[in-house]
Amino acid sequence: QVQLVESGGGLVQAGGSLTLSCVASGRTLNYSGLGWFRQAPGNEREFVAAITWSGRPTYYADSVKGRFIITSNNGKNTVFLQMNSLKPEDTAAYYCATTTLGGSRSLNDYHYWGQGTQVTVSS
């Protein structure tokens, strides 16, 4: 079992920044990496970014590449998603999840999920 807790969401104006955190506990050694996904109302959950516990390599959706940065603190089982130059279309609930296929972009490869944290970007 792995438990994931996200934090750091909130309301921000377009162009602003937020940093999300995901703390993992439990049998994290069974999983090679962690990913961030997001889901806006009426939309399917989509891949945002992924990282292995070692910190490299990293993977990004085209829609966030160059604006978001994913990093990990392996010693504290924590992964961060730094979100810069936020746009209204980034508004969504953001979820972290663990995978045995580090770097995967597919929801089906992720096994444990956090409860999500809401990000709202106003125009």
mmCIF file of N, CA and C in Angstrom:
data_model
loop_
_atom_site.group_PDB
_atom_site.id
_atom_site.type_symbol
_atom_site.label_atom_id
_atom_site.label_comp_id
_atom_site.label_asym_id
_atom_site.label_seq_id
_atom_site.Cartn_x
_atom_site.Cartn_y
_atom_site.Cartn_z
ATOM 1 N N GLN A 1 0.848 -1.198 0.000
ATOM 2 C CA GLN A 1 0.000 0.000 0.000
ATOM 3 C C GLN A 1 0.880 1.243 0.000
ATOM 4 N N VAL A 2 0.436 2.234 -0.740
ATOM 5 C CA VAL A 2 1.108 3.529 -0.783
ATOM 6 C C VAL A 2 0.062 4.603 -0.535
ATOM 7 N N GLN A 3 0.409 5.553 0.280
ATOM 8 C CA GLN A 3 -0.464 6.690 0.517
ATOM 9 C C GLN A 3 0.178 7.928 -0.070
ATOM 10 N N LEU A 4 -0.642 8.720 -0.735
ATOM 11 C CA LEU A 4 -0.163 9.944 -1.377
ATOM 12 C C LEU A 4 -1.005 11.115 -0.913
ATOM 13 N N VAL A 5 -0.341 12.191 -0.557
ATOM 14 C CA VAL A 5 -1.051 13.382 -0.103
ATOM 15 C C VAL A 5 -0.530 14.584 -0.877
ATOM 16 N N GLU A 6 -1.420 15.220 -1.629
ATOM 17 C CA GLU A 6 -1.060 16.419 -2.385
ATOM 18 C C GLU A 6 -1.403 17.665 -1.584
ATOM 19 N N SER A 7 -0.682 18.720 -1.856
ATOM 20 C CA SER A 7 -0.972 20.012 -1.247
ATOM 21 C C SER A 7 -0.417 21.103 -2.141
ATOM 22 N N GLY A 8 -0.808 22.345 -1.855
ATOM 23 C CA GLY A 8 -0.252 23.480 -2.568
ATOM 24 C C GLY A 8 -1.168 24.131 -3.578
ATOM 25 N N GLY A 9 -2.341 23.547 -3.794
ATOM 26 C CA GLY A 9 -3.260 24.151 -4.736
ATOM 27 C C GLY A 9 -3.844 25.448 -4.205
ATOM 28 N N GLY A 10 -4.540 26.156 -5.090
ATOM 29 C CA GLY A 10 -5.152 27.405 -4.680
ATOM 30 C C GLY A 10 -5.615 28.211 -5.867
ATOM 31 N N LEU A 11 -5.926 29.465 -5.597
ATOM 32 C CA LEU A 11 -6.393 30.403 -6.617
ATOM 33 C C LEU A 11 -5.256 31.356 -6.960
ATOM 34 N N VAL A 12 -4.998 31.506 -8.243
ATOM 35 C CA VAL A 12 -3.916 32.378 -8.686
ATOM 36 C C VAL A 12 -4.336 33.079 -9.966
ATOM 37 N N GLN A 13 -3.812 34.257 -10.195
ATOM 38 C CA GLN A 13 -4.107 34.982 -11.415
ATOM 39 C C GLN A 13 -3.280 34.428 -12.579
ATOM 40 N N ALA A 14 -3.776 34.611 -13.755
ATOM 41 C CA ALA A 14 -3.039 34.178 -14.942
ATOM 42 C C ALA A 14 -1.655 34.835 -14.949
ATOM 43 N N GLY A 15 -0.662 34.023 -15.304
ATOM 44 C CA GLY A 15 0.713 34.497 -15.283
ATOM 45 C C GLY A 15 1.435 34.220 -13.984
ATOM 46 N N GLY A 16 0.685 33.830 -12.971
ATOM 47 C CA GLY A 16 1.272 33.555 -11.664
ATOM 48 C C GLY A 16 1.848 32.164 -11.566
ATOM 49 N N SER A 17 2.287 31.827 -10.355
ATOM 50 C CA SER A 17 2.947 30.541 -10.120
ATOM 51 C C SER A 17 2.379 29.865 -8.876
ATOM 52 N N LEU A 18 2.432 28.556 -8.876
ATOM 53 C CA LEU A 18 2.102 27.731 -7.722
ATOM 54 C C LEU A 18 3.040 26.540 -7.717
ATOM 55 N N THR A 19 3.307 26.020 -6.535
ATOM 56 C CA THR A 19 4.083 24.787 -6.434
ATOM 57 C C THR A 19 3.280 23.756 -5.663
ATOM 58 N N LEU A 20 3.020 22.637 -6.300
ATOM 59 C CA LEU A 20 2.309 21.529 -5.673
ATOM 60 C C LEU A 20 3.312 20.552 -5.073
ATOM 61 N N SER A 21 2.908 19.927 -3.988
ATOM 62 C CA SER A 21 3.728 18.896 -3.352
ATOM 63 C C SER A 21 2.947 17.604 -3.260
ATOM 64 N N CYS A 22 3.655 16.496 -3.331
ATOM 65 C CA CYS A 22 3.050 15.177 -3.160
ATOM 66 C C CYS A 22 3.975 14.371 -2.262
ATOM 67 N N VAL A 23 3.470 14.006 -1.099
ATOM 68 C CA VAL A 23 4.253 13.217 -0.157
ATOM 69 C C VAL A 23 3.759 11.786 -0.191
ATOM 70 N N ALA A 24 4.684 10.863 -0.413
ATOM 71 C CA ALA A 24 4.346 9.444 -0.486
ATOM 72 C C ALA A 24 4.808 8.726 0.771
ATOM 73 N N SER A 25 4.008 7.791 1.224
ATOM 74 C CA SER A 25 4.383 6.961 2.363
ATOM 75 C C SER A 25 3.920 5.532 2.109
ATOM 76 N N GLY A 26 4.489 4.609 2.865
ATOM 77 C CA GLY A 26 4.144 3.205 2.672
ATOM 78 C C GLY A 26 5.202 2.511 1.831
ATOM 79 N N ARG A 27 4.766 1.577 1.017
ATOM 80 C CA ARG A 27 5.693 0.745 0.243
ATOM 81 C C ARG A 27 6.150 1.448 -1.034
ATOM 82 N N THR A 28 6.773 2.592 -0.881
ATOM 83 C CA THR A 28 7.169 3.375 -2.045
ATOM 84 C C THR A 28 8.300 2.729 -2.835
ATOM 85 N N LEU A 29 9.101 1.881 -2.199
ATOM 86 C CA LEU A 29 10.221 1.244 -2.904
ATOM 87 C C LEU A 29 9.738 0.313 -4.000
ATOM 88 N N ASN A 30 8.470 -0.104 -3.921
ATOM 89 C CA ASN A 30 7.926 -0.982 -4.956
ATOM 90 C C ASN A 30 7.630 -0.229 -6.249
ATOM 91 N N TYR A 31 7.741 1.083 -6.223
ATOM 92 C CA TYR A 31 7.361 1.899 -7.370
ATOM 93 C C TYR A 31 8.543 2.747 -7.815
ATOM 94 N N SER A 32 8.719 2.857 -9.131
ATOM 95 C CA SER A 32 9.908 3.513 -9.661
ATOM 96 C C SER A 32 9.734 4.998 -9.891
ATOM 97 N N GLY A 33 8.503 5.461 -9.879
ATOM 98 C CA GLY A 33 8.320 6.870 -10.153
ATOM 99 C C GLY A 33 6.948 7.374 -9.795
ATOM 100 N N LEU A 34 6.762 8.647 -10.036
ATOM 101 C CA LEU A 34 5.509 9.306 -9.699
ATOM 102 C C LEU A 34 5.133 10.254 -10.827
ATOM 103 N N GLY A 35 3.857 10.394 -11.029
ATOM 104 C CA GLY A 35 3.377 11.302 -12.057
ATOM 105 C C GLY A 35 2.331 12.254 -11.529
ATOM 106 N N TRP A 36 2.173 13.353 -12.234
ATOM 107 C CA TRP A 36 1.099 14.309 -11.959
ATOM 108 C C TRP A 36 0.114 14.265 -13.120
ATOM 109 N N PHE A 37 -1.148 14.232 -12.775
ATOM 110 C CA PHE A 37 -2.224 14.282 -13.745
ATOM 111 C C PHE A 37 -3.178 15.396 -13.327
ATOM 112 N N ARG A 38 -4.046 15.802 -14.233
ATOM 113 C CA ARG A 38 -5.051 16.800 -13.885
ATOM 114 C C ARG A 38 -6.362 16.477 -14.581
ATOM 115 N N GLN A 39 -7.424 16.972 -13.969
ATOM 116 C CA GLN A 39 -8.752 16.736 -14.515
ATOM 117 C C GLN A 39 -9.613 17.959 -14.290
ATOM 118 N N ALA A 40 -10.062 18.537 -15.384
ATOM 119 C CA ALA A 40 -10.978 19.669 -15.335
ATOM 120 C C ALA A 40 -12.410 19.138 -15.442
ATOM 121 N N PRO A 41 -13.381 19.877 -14.929
ATOM 122 C CA PRO A 41 -14.771 19.417 -14.998
ATOM 123 C C PRO A 41 -15.180 19.096 -16.434
ATOM 124 N N GLY A 42 -15.762 17.918 -16.613
ATOM 125 C CA GLY A 42 -16.226 17.505 -17.921
ATOM 126 C C GLY A 42 -15.152 16.929 -18.825
ATOM 127 N N ASN A 43 -13.910 16.938 -18.333
ATOM 128 C CA ASN A 43 -12.802 16.419 -19.145
ATOM 129 C C ASN A 43 -12.250 15.133 -18.548
ATOM 130 N N GLU A 44 -11.537 14.376 -19.361
ATOM 131 C CA GLU A 44 -10.864 13.198 -18.865
ATOM 132 C C GLU A 44 -9.587 13.613 -18.114
ATOM 133 N N ARG A 45 -9.153 12.721 -17.250
ATOM 134 C CA ARG A 45 -7.905 12.971 -16.534
ATOM 135 C C ARG A 45 -6.756 12.865 -17.536
ATOM 136 N N GLU A 46 -5.833 13.815 -17.473
ATOM 137 C CA GLU A 46 -4.757 13.853 -18.453
ATOM 138 C C GLU A 46 -3.386 13.944 -17.790
ATOM 139 N N PHE A 47 -2.415 13.434 -18.472
ATOM 140 C CA PHE A 47 -1.040 13.442 -18.015
ATOM 141 C C PHE A 47 -0.491 14.865 -18.009
ATOM 142 N N VAL A 48 0.286 15.181 -16.981
ATOM 143 C CA VAL A 48 0.931 16.482 -16.886
ATOM 144 C C VAL A 48 2.455 16.329 -16.890
ATOM 145 N N ALA A 49 2.976 15.542 -15.954
ATOM 146 C CA ALA A 49 4.431 15.383 -15.834
ATOM 147 C C ALA A 49 4.738 14.123 -15.047
ATOM 148 N N ALA A 50 5.956 13.608 -15.224
ATOM 149 C CA ALA A 50 6.358 12.402 -14.508
ATOM 150 C C ALA A 50 7.847 12.451 -14.225
ATOM 151 N N ILE A 51 8.243 11.710 -13.205
ATOM 152 C CA ILE A 51 9.639 11.678 -12.784
ATOM 153 C C ILE A 51 9.907 10.351 -12.103
ATOM 154 N N THR A 52 11.149 9.896 -12.176
ATOM 155 C CA THR A 52 11.542 8.730 -11.398
ATOM 156 C C THR A 52 12.033 9.207 -10.039
ATOM 157 N N TRP A 53 12.095 8.291 -9.089
ATOM 158 C CA TRP A 53 12.510 8.688 -7.748
ATOM 159 C C TRP A 53 13.945 9.217 -7.736
ATOM 160 N N SER A 54 14.747 8.809 -8.691
ATOM 161 C CA SER A 54 16.125 9.310 -8.746
ATOM 162 C C SER A 54 16.194 10.761 -9.203
ATOM 163 N N GLY A 55 15.100 11.243 -9.782
ATOM 164 C CA GLY A 55 15.060 12.632 -10.223
ATOM 165 C C GLY A 55 15.251 12.839 -11.713
ATOM 166 N N ARG A 56 15.728 11.826 -12.378
ATOM 167 C CA ARG A 56 15.908 11.930 -13.827
ATOM 168 C C ARG A 56 15.627 10.583 -14.466
ATOM 169 N N PRO A 57 15.066 10.556 -15.669
ATOM 170 C CA PRO A 57 14.652 11.709 -16.457
ATOM 171 C C PRO A 57 13.286 12.243 -16.012
ATOM 172 N N THR A 58 12.895 13.321 -16.661
ATOM 173 C CA THR A 58 11.574 13.899 -16.429
ATOM 174 C C THR A 58 10.805 13.944 -17.743
ATOM 175 N N TYR A 59 9.489 13.983 -17.630
ATOM 176 C CA TYR A 59 8.617 13.914 -18.787
ATOM 177 C C TYR A 59 7.504 14.941 -18.609
ATOM 178 N N TYR A 60 7.104 15.563 -19.706
ATOM 179 C CA TYR A 60 6.082 16.603 -19.638
ATOM 180 C C TYR A 60 5.091 16.482 -20.793
ATOM 181 N N ALA A 61 3.864 16.851 -20.520
ATOM 182 C CA ALA A 61 2.900 17.025 -21.590
ATOM 183 C C ALA A 61 3.285 18.260 -22.393
ATOM 184 N N ASP A 62 2.984 18.251 -23.660
ATOM 185 C CA ASP A 62 3.333 19.392 -24.515
ATOM 186 C C ASP A 62 2.697 20.687 -24.003
ATOM 187 N N SER A 63 1.526 20.578 -23.419
ATOM 188 C CA SER A 63 0.792 21.768 -22.982
ATOM 189 C C SER A 63 1.460 22.477 -21.810
ATOM 190 N N VAL A 64 2.357 21.799 -21.095
ATOM 191 C CA VAL A 64 2.993 22.420 -19.930
ATOM 192 C C VAL A 64 4.510 22.524 -20.074
ATOM 193 N N LYS A 65 5.045 21.953 -21.115
ATOM 194 C CA LYS A 65 6.503 21.957 -21.304
ATOM 195 C C LYS A 65 7.011 23.390 -21.387
ATOM 196 N N GLY A 66 8.075 23.650 -20.637
ATOM 197 C CA GLY A 66 8.633 24.998 -20.593
ATOM 198 C C GLY A 66 8.020 25.874 -19.528
ATOM 199 N N ARG A 67 6.899 25.469 -18.947
ATOM 200 C CA ARG A 67 6.245 26.255 -17.896
ATOM 201 C C ARG A 67 6.251 25.526 -16.547
ATOM 202 N N PHE A 68 6.132 24.216 -16.568
ATOM 203 C CA PHE A 68 6.082 23.410 -15.348
ATOM 204 C C PHE A 68 7.408 22.683 -15.173
ATOM 205 N N ILE A 69 7.781 22.489 -13.921
ATOM 206 C CA ILE A 69 9.004 21.748 -13.594
ATOM 207 C C ILE A 69 8.685 20.739 -12.504
ATOM 208 N N ILE A 70 9.018 19.475 -12.765
ATOM 209 C CA ILE A 70 8.802 18.424 -11.781
ATOM 210 C C ILE A 70 10.146 18.041 -11.179
ATOM 211 N N THR A 71 10.193 17.943 -9.862
ATOM 212 C CA THR A 71 11.407 17.554 -9.151
ATOM 213 C C THR A 71 11.044 16.585 -8.034
ATOM 214 N N SER A 72 12.048 15.869 -7.575
ATOM 215 C CA SER A 72 11.797 14.921 -6.488
ATOM 216 C C SER A 72 12.831 15.097 -5.395
ATOM 217 N N ASN A 73 12.402 14.793 -4.169
ATOM 218 C CA ASN A 73 13.297 14.739 -3.023
ATOM 219 C C ASN A 73 13.202 13.311 -2.507
ATOM 220 N N ASN A 74 14.073 12.476 -3.039
ATOM 221 C CA ASN A 74 13.962 11.046 -2.755
ATOM 222 C C ASN A 74 14.060 10.748 -1.266
ATOM 223 N N GLY A 75 14.894 11.493 -0.587
ATOM 224 C CA GLY A 75 15.082 11.242 0.836
ATOM 225 C C GLY A 75 13.833 11.481 1.654
ATOM 226 N N LYS A 76 12.949 12.329 1.135
ATOM 227 C CA LYS A 76 11.711 12.641 1.853
ATOM 228 C C LYS A 76 10.486 12.123 1.121
ATOM 229 N N ASN A 77 10.711 11.288 0.100
ATOM 230 C CA ASN A 77 9.594 10.721 -0.674
ATOM 231 C C ASN A 77 8.607 11.792 -1.112
ATOM 232 N N THR A 78 9.129 12.884 -1.578
ATOM 233 C CA THR A 78 8.283 14.008 -1.973
ATOM 234 C C THR A 78 8.584 14.411 -3.411
ATOM 235 N N VAL A 79 7.551 14.707 -4.140
ATOM 236 C CA VAL A 79 7.686 15.206 -5.507
ATOM 237 C C VAL A 79 6.970 16.547 -5.595
ATOM 238 N N PHE A 80 7.586 17.474 -6.295
ATOM 239 C CA PHE A 80 7.050 18.813 -6.443
ATOM 240 C C PHE A 80 6.697 19.077 -7.899
ATOM 241 N N LEU A 81 5.703 19.900 -8.100
ATOM 242 C CA LEU A 81 5.367 20.374 -9.436
ATOM 243 C C LEU A 81 5.322 21.894 -9.361
ATOM 244 N N GLN A 82 6.358 22.517 -9.877
ATOM 245 C CA GLN A 82 6.408 23.975 -9.923
ATOM 246 C C GLN A 82 5.718 24.421 -11.199
ATOM 247 N N MET A 83 4.689 25.229 -11.041
ATOM 248 C CA MET A 83 3.877 25.654 -12.183
ATOM 249 C C MET A 83 4.039 27.158 -12.364
ATOM 250 N N ASN A 84 4.605 27.544 -13.488
ATOM 251 C CA ASN A 84 4.845 28.951 -13.795
ATOM 252 C C ASN A 84 4.002 29.385 -14.990
ATOM 253 N N SER A 85 3.870 30.678 -15.150
ATOM 254 C CA SER A 85 3.117 31.238 -16.283
ATOM 255 C C SER A 85 1.768 30.546 -16.433
ATOM 256 N N LEU A 86 1.053 30.446 -15.345
ATOM 257 C CA LEU A 86 -0.206 29.719 -15.361
ATOM 258 C C LEU A 86 -1.238 30.393 -16.245
ATOM 259 N N LYS A 87 -2.061 29.561 -16.865
ATOM 260 C CA LYS A 87 -3.110 30.005 -17.769
ATOM 261 C C LYS A 87 -4.454 29.524 -17.235
ATOM 262 N N PRO A 88 -5.538 30.196 -17.610
ATOM 263 C CA PRO A 88 -6.862 29.728 -17.171
ATOM 264 C C PRO A 88 -7.123 28.275 -17.546
ATOM 265 N N GLU A 89 -6.576 27.825 -18.661
ATOM 266 C CA GLU A 89 -6.786 26.435 -19.081
ATOM 267 C C GLU A 89 -6.030 25.427 -18.227
ATOM 268 N N ASP A 90 -5.186 25.906 -17.325
ATOM 269 C CA ASP A 90 -4.529 25.005 -16.370
ATOM 270 C C ASP A 90 -5.437 24.700 -15.175
ATOM 271 N N THR A 91 -6.575 25.352 -15.102
ATOM 272 C CA THR A 91 -7.508 25.123 -14.005
ATOM 273 C C THR A 91 -7.996 23.675 -14.013
ATOM 274 N N ALA A 92 -7.792 22.997 -12.884
ATOM 275 C CA ALA A 92 -8.156 21.583 -12.781
ATOM 276 C C ALA A 92 -7.839 21.097 -11.376
ATOM 277 N N ALA A 93 -8.321 19.903 -11.080
ATOM 278 C CA ALA A 93 -7.847 19.185 -9.906
ATOM 279 C C ALA A 93 -6.592 18.432 -10.317
ATOM 280 N N TYR A 94 -5.548 18.565 -9.521
ATOM 281 C CA TYR A 94 -4.268 17.925 -9.831
ATOM 282 C C TYR A 94 -4.057 16.747 -8.894
ATOM 283 N N TYR A 95 -3.659 15.621 -9.475
ATOM 284 C CA TYR A 95 -3.475 14.376 -8.737
ATOM 285 C C TYR A 95 -2.064 13.848 -8.945
ATOM 286 N N CYS A 96 -1.485 13.278 -7.897
ATOM 287 C CA CYS A 96 -0.241 12.539 -8.067
ATOM 288 C C CYS A 96 -0.544 11.048 -7.926
ATOM 289 N N ALA A 97 0.308 10.247 -8.541
ATOM 290 C CA ALA A 97 0.102 8.806 -8.548
ATOM 291 C C ALA A 97 1.441 8.104 -8.728
ATOM 292 N N THR A 98 1.504 6.851 -8.259
ATOM 293 C CA THR A 98 2.742 6.084 -8.355
ATOM 294 C C THR A 98 2.657 5.058 -9.479
ATOM 295 N N THR A 99 3.826 4.721 -10.023
ATOM 296 C CA THR A 99 3.892 3.761 -11.113
ATOM 297 C C THR A 99 5.142 2.899 -10.984
ATOM 298 N N THR A 100 5.073 1.704 -11.527
ATOM 299 C CA THR A 100 6.256 0.854 -11.641
ATOM 300 C C THR A 100 6.960 1.098 -12.964
ATOM 301 N N LEU A 101 6.351 1.885 -13.819
ATOM 302 C CA LEU A 101 6.931 2.222 -15.127
ATOM 303 C C LEU A 101 7.267 3.704 -15.109
ATOM 304 N N GLY A 102 8.376 4.043 -14.477
ATOM 305 C CA GLY A 102 8.765 5.426 -14.322
ATOM 306 C C GLY A 102 8.734 6.192 -15.625
ATOM 307 N N GLY A 103 8.012 7.319 -15.632
ATOM 308 C CA GLY A 103 7.939 8.128 -16.826
ATOM 309 C C GLY A 103 6.742 7.850 -17.706
ATOM 310 N N SER A 104 5.927 6.878 -17.340
ATOM 311 C CA SER A 104 4.772 6.560 -18.164
ATOM 312 C C SER A 104 3.797 7.727 -18.217
ATOM 313 N N ARG A 105 3.149 7.886 -19.378
ATOM 314 C CA ARG A 105 2.138 8.927 -19.568
ATOM 315 C C ARG A 105 0.723 8.347 -19.502
ATOM 316 N N SER A 106 0.612 7.049 -19.295
ATOM 317 C CA SER A 106 -0.679 6.381 -19.337
ATOM 318 C C SER A 106 -1.267 6.204 -17.946
ATOM 319 N N LEU A 107 -2.529 6.623 -17.781
ATOM 320 C CA LEU A 107 -3.211 6.446 -16.504
ATOM 321 C C LEU A 107 -3.201 4.981 -16.070
ATOM 322 N N ASN A 108 -3.287 4.082 -17.009
ATOM 323 C CA ASN A 108 -3.394 2.661 -16.676
ATOM 324 C C ASN A 108 -2.131 2.118 -16.007
ATOM 325 N N ASP A 109 -1.030 2.845 -16.123
ATOM 326 C CA ASP A 109 0.227 2.393 -15.526
ATOM 327 C C ASP A 109 0.415 2.902 -14.104
ATOM 328 N N TYR A 110 -0.545 3.631 -13.604
ATOM 329 C CA TYR A 110 -0.450 4.202 -12.264
ATOM 330 C C TYR A 110 -1.402 3.483 -11.326
ATOM 331 N N HIS A 111 -0.923 3.214 -10.106
ATOM 332 C CA HIS A 111 -1.646 2.297 -9.236
ATOM 333 C C HIS A 111 -2.280 2.968 -8.027
ATOM 334 N N TYR A 112 -1.557 3.835 -7.371
ATOM 335 C CA TYR A 112 -2.083 4.528 -6.206
ATOM 336 C C TYR A 112 -2.194 6.015 -6.523
ATOM 337 N N TRP A 113 -3.284 6.599 -6.048
ATOM 338 C CA TRP A 113 -3.585 7.995 -6.358
ATOM 339 C C TRP A 113 -3.842 8.770 -5.072
ATOM 340 N N GLY A 114 -3.460 10.057 -5.110
ATOM 341 C CA GLY A 114 -3.815 10.934 -4.013
ATOM 342 C C GLY A 114 -5.236 11.444 -4.179
ATOM 343 N N GLN A 115 -5.661 12.281 -3.244
ATOM 344 C CA GLN A 115 -7.033 12.778 -3.233
ATOM 345 C C GLN A 115 -7.209 14.000 -4.127
ATOM 346 N N GLY A 116 -6.103 14.582 -4.571
ATOM 347 C CA GLY A 116 -6.166 15.726 -5.470
ATOM 348 C C GLY A 116 -6.111 17.056 -4.751
ATOM 349 N N THR A 117 -5.634 18.067 -5.469
ATOM 350 C CA THR A 117 -5.607 19.427 -4.959
ATOM 351 C C THR A 117 -6.050 20.350 -6.090
ATOM 352 N N GLN A 118 -6.926 21.284 -5.779
ATOM 353 C CA GLN A 118 -7.536 22.134 -6.796
ATOM 354 C C GLN A 118 -6.648 23.323 -7.123
ATOM 355 N N VAL A 119 -6.480 23.549 -8.418
ATOM 356 C CA VAL A 119 -5.777 24.730 -8.916
ATOM 357 C C VAL A 119 -6.758 25.521 -9.776
ATOM 358 N N THR A 120 -6.933 26.774 -9.442
ATOM 359 C CA THR A 120 -7.829 27.633 -10.202
ATOM 360 C C THR A 120 -7.058 28.861 -10.653
ATOM 361 N N VAL A 121 -7.056 29.090 -11.967
ATOM 362 C CA VAL A 121 -6.330 30.221 -12.538
ATOM 363 C C VAL A 121 -7.354 31.198 -13.103
ATOM 364 N N SER A 122 -7.370 32.395 -12.571
ATOM 365 C CA SER A 122 -8.322 33.405 -13.030
ATOM 366 C C SER A 122 -7.700 34.252 -14.126
ATOM 367 N N SER A 123 -8.550 34.698 -15.031
ATOM 368 C CA SER A 123 -8.059 35.501 -16.166
ATOM 369 C C SER A 123 -8.052 36.976 -15.839
#
